[in-house]
C-alpha atoms as a printed R data frame, in Angstrom:
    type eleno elety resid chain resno      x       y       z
1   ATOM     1    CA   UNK     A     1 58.041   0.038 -75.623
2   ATOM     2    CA   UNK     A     2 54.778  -1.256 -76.936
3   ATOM     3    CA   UNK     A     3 52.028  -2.439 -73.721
4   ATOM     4    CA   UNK     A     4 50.531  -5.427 -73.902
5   ATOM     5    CA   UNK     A     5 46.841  -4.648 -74.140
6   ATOM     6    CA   UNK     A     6 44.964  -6.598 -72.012
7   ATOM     7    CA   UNK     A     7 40.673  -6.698 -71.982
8   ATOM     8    CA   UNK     A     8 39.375  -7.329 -68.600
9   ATOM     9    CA   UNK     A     9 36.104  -8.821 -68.126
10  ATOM    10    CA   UNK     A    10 33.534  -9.720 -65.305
11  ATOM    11    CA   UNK     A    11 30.826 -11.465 -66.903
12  ATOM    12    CA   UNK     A    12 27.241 -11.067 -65.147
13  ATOM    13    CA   UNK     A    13 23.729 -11.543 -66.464
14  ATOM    14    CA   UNK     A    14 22.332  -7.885 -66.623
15  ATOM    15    CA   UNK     A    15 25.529  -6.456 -66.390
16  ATOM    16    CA   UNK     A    16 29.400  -7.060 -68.143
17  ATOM    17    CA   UNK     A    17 32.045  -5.009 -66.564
18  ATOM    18    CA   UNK     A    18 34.646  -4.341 -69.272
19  ATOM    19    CA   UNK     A    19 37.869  -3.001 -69.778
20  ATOM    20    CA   UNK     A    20 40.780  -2.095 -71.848
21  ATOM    21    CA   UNK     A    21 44.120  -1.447 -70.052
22  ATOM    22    CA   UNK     A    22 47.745  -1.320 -71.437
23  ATOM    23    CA   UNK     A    23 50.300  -2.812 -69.470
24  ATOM    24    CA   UNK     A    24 53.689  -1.309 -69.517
25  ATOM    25    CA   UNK     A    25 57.004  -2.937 -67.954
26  ATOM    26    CA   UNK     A    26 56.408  -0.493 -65.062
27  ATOM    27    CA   UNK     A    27 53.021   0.699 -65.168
28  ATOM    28    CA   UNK     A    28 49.850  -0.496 -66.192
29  ATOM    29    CA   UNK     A    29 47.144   2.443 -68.065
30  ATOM    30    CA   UNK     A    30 43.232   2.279 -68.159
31  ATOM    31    CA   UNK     A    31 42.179   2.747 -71.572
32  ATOM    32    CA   UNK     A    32 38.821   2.385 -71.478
33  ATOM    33    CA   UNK     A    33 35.870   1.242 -69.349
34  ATOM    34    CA   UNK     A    34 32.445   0.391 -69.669
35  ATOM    35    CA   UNK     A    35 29.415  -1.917 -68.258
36  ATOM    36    CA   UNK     A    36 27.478  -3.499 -71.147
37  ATOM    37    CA   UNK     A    37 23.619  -3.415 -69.337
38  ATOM    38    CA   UNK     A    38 21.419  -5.380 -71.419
39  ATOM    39    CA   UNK     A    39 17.257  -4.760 -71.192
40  ATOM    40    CA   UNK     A    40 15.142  -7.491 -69.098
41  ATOM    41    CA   UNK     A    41 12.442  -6.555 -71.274
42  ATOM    42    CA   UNK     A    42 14.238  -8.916 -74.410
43  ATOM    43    CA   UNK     A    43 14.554 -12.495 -74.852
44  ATOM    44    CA   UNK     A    44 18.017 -14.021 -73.553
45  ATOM    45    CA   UNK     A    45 19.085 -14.658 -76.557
46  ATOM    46    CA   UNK     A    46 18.891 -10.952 -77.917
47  ATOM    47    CA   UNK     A    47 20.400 -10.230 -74.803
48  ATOM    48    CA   UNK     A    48 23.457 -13.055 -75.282
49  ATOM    49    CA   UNK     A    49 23.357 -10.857 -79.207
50  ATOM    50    CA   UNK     A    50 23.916  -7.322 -77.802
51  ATOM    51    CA   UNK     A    51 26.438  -8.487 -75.412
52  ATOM    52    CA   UNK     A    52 28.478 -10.002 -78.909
53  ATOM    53    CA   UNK     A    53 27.514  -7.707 -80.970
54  ATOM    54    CA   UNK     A    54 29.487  -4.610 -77.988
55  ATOM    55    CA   UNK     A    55 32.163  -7.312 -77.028
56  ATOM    56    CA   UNK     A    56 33.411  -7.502 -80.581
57  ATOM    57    CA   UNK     A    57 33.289  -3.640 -81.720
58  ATOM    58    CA   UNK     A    58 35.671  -3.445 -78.902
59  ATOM    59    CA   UNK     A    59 38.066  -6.516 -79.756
60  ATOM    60    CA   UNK     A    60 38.142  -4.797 -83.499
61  ATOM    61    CA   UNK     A    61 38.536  -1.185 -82.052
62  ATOM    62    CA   UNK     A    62 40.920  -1.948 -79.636
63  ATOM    63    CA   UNK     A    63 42.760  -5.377 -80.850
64  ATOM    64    CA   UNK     A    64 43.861  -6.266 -77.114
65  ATOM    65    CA   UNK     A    65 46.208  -9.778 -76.823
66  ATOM    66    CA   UNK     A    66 44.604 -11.020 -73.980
67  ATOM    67    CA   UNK     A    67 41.462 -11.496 -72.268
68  ATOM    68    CA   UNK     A    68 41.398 -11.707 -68.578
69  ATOM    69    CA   UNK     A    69 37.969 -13.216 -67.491
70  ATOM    70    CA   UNK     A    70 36.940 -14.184 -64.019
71  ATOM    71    CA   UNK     A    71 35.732 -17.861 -63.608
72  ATOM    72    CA   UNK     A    72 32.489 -18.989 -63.131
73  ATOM    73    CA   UNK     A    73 31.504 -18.114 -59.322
74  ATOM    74    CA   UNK     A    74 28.421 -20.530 -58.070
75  ATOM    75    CA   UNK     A    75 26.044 -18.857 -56.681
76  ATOM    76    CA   UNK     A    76 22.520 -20.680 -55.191
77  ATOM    77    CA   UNK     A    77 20.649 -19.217 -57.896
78  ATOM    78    CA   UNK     A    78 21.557 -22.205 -60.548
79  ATOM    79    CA   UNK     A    79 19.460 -19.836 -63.415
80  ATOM    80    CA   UNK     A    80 21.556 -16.963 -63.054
81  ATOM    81    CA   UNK     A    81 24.656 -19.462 -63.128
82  ATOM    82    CA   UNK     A    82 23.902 -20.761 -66.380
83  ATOM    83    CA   UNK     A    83 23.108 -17.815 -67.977
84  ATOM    84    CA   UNK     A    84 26.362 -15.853 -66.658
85  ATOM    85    CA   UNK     A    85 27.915 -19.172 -67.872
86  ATOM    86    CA   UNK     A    86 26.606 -18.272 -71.581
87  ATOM    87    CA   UNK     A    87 28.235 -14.931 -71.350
88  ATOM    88    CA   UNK     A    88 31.202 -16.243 -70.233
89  ATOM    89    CA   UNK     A    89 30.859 -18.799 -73.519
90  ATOM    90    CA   UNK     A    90 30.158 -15.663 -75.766
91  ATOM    91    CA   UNK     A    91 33.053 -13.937 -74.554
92  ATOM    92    CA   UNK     A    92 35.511 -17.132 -75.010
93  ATOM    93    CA   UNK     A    93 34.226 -17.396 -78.594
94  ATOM    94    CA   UNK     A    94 34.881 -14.015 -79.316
95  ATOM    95    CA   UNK     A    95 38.351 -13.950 -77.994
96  ATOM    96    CA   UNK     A    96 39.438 -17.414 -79.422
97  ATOM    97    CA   UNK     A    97 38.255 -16.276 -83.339
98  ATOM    98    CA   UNK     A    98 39.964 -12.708 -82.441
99  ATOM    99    CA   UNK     A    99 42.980 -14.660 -81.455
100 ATOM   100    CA   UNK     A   100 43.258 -13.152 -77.658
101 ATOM   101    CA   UNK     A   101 45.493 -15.355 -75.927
102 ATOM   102    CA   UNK     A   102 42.716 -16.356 -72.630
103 ATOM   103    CA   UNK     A   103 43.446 -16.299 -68.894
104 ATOM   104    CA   UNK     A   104 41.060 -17.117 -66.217
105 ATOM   105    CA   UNK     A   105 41.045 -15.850 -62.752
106 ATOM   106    CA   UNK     A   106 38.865 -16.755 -59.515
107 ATOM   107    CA   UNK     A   107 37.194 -14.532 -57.413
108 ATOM   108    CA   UNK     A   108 40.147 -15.242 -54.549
109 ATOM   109    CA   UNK     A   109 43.109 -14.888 -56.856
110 ATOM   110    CA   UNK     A   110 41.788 -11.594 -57.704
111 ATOM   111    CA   UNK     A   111 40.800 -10.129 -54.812
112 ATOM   112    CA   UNK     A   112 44.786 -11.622 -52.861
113 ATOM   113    CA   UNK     A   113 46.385  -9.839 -56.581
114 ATOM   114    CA   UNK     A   114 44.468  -6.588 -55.669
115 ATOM   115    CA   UNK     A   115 44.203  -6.294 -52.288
116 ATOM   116    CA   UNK     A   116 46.052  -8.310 -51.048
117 ATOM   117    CA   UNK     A   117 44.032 -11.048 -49.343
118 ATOM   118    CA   UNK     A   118 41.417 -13.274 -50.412
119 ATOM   119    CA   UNK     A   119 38.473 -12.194 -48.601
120 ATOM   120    CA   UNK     A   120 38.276  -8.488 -49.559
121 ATOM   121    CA   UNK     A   121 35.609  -6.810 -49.837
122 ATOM   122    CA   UNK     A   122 33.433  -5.042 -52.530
123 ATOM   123    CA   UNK     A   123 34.929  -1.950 -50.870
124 ATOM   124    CA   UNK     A   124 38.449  -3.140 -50.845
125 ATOM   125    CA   UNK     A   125 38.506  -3.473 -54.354
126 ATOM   126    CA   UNK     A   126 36.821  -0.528 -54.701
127 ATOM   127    CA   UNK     A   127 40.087   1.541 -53.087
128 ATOM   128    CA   UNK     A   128 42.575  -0.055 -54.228
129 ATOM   129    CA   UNK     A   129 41.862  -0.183 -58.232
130 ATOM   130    CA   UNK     A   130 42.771   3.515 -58.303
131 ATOM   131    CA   UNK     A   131 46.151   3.110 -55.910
132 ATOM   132    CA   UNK     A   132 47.249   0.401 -58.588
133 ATOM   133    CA   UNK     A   133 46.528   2.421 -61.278
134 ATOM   134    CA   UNK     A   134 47.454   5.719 -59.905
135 ATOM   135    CA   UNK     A   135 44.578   7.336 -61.416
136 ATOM   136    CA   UNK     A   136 41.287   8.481 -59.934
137 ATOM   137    CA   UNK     A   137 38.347   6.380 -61.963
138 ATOM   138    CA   UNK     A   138 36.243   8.160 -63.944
139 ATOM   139    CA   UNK     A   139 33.150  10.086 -62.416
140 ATOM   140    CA   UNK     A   140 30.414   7.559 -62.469
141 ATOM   141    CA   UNK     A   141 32.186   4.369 -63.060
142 ATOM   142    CA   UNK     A   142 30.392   1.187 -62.113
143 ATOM   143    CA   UNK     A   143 31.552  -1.315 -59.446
144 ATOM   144    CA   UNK     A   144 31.217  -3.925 -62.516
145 ATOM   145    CA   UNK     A   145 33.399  -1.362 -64.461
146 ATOM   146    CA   UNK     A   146 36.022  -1.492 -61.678
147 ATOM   147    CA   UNK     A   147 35.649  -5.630 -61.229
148 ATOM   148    CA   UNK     A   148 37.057  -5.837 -64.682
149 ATOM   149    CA   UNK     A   149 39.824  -3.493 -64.342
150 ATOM   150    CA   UNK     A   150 40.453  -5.568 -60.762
151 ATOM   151    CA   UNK     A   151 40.742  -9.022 -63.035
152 ATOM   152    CA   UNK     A   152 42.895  -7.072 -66.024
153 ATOM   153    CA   UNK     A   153 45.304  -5.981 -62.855
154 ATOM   154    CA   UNK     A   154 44.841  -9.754 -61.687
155 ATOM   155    CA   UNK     A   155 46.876 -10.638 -65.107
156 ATOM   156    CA   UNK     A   156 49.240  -7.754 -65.141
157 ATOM   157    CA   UNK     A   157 50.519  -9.261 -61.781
158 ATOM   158    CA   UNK     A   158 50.371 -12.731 -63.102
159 ATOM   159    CA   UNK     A   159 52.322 -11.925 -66.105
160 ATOM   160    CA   UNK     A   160 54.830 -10.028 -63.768
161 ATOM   161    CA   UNK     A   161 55.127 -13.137 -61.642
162 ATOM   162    CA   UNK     A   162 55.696 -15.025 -64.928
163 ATOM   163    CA   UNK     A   163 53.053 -17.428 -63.667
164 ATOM   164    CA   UNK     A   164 50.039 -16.602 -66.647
165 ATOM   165    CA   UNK     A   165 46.623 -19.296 -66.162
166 ATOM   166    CA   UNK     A   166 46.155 -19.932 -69.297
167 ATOM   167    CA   UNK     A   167 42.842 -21.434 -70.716
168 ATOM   168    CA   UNK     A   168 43.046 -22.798 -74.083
């Protein structure tokens, strides 16, 4: 049976957790991981560029259907909410021309698919990405890392349930 290949993402301003996992009828497979960190020392918009420029080697390389993203959490820092709002918009763009079917999760719908309530913690999370996966995350793996394989397990569950949020 071909997976569905899903890429997880939790967009952030000086870090993007990313993701590639396969999703089988029964299981679901990390395929890759990584945190896109971008330097403070450049201009936003060279920052927004090196965030495309990763986000899009990876959509080529590893032609996943769908993009699970986590919605827009508002924080009291409204600067830092706009500008994790232009990732997000980078990473929509990239999807829609690549043709990856979008899905959008909260911050609660994530953290009741993974751990099975809404208010988890960090730490929660944290434990239970490897039970889902039954596989131990690889040494040095960022909490961002494991937020976007958390959001990619969000969908698997979703598309199990047959109820997929779609954003189009």
């Amino acid at each position: 049976m071909t997976p569905i290949r899903i890429i997880g993402i939790d967009p952030g301003f000086d870090r993007i957790g990313v993701c590639i996992l396969d999703k089988y009828s029964d299981k679901e497979v990390l395929i890759h991981s990584l945190c896109i960190i971008t330097s403070r020392k450049d201009p936003f918009e060279k920052r927004l560029a090196d965030v495309g420029k990763t986000l899009e080697s990876l959509l080529v390389k590893y032609s996943p259907s769908e993009l699970a993203i986590e919605t827009l959490f508002f924080t009291t820092n409204q600067k830092t909410a706009i500008a994790v709002a232009e990732v997000r918009g980078v990473c929509l763009y990239l999807a829609h021309i690549h043709a990856v079917h979008i899905h959008e999760y909260s911050p609660p719908q994530i953290k009741l698919a993974v751990a099975g309530h809404g208010k988890a913690t960090k730490k929660d999370i944290e434990n239970m990405v490897p039970k889902i996966l039954k596989q131990a995350m690889p040494q040095g793996i960022l909490d961002d890392e494991i937020d976007a394989i958390a959001i990619a397990l969000t969908h698997s569950a979703h598309r199990k349930m047959g109820s997929l949020s779609k954003y189009t």
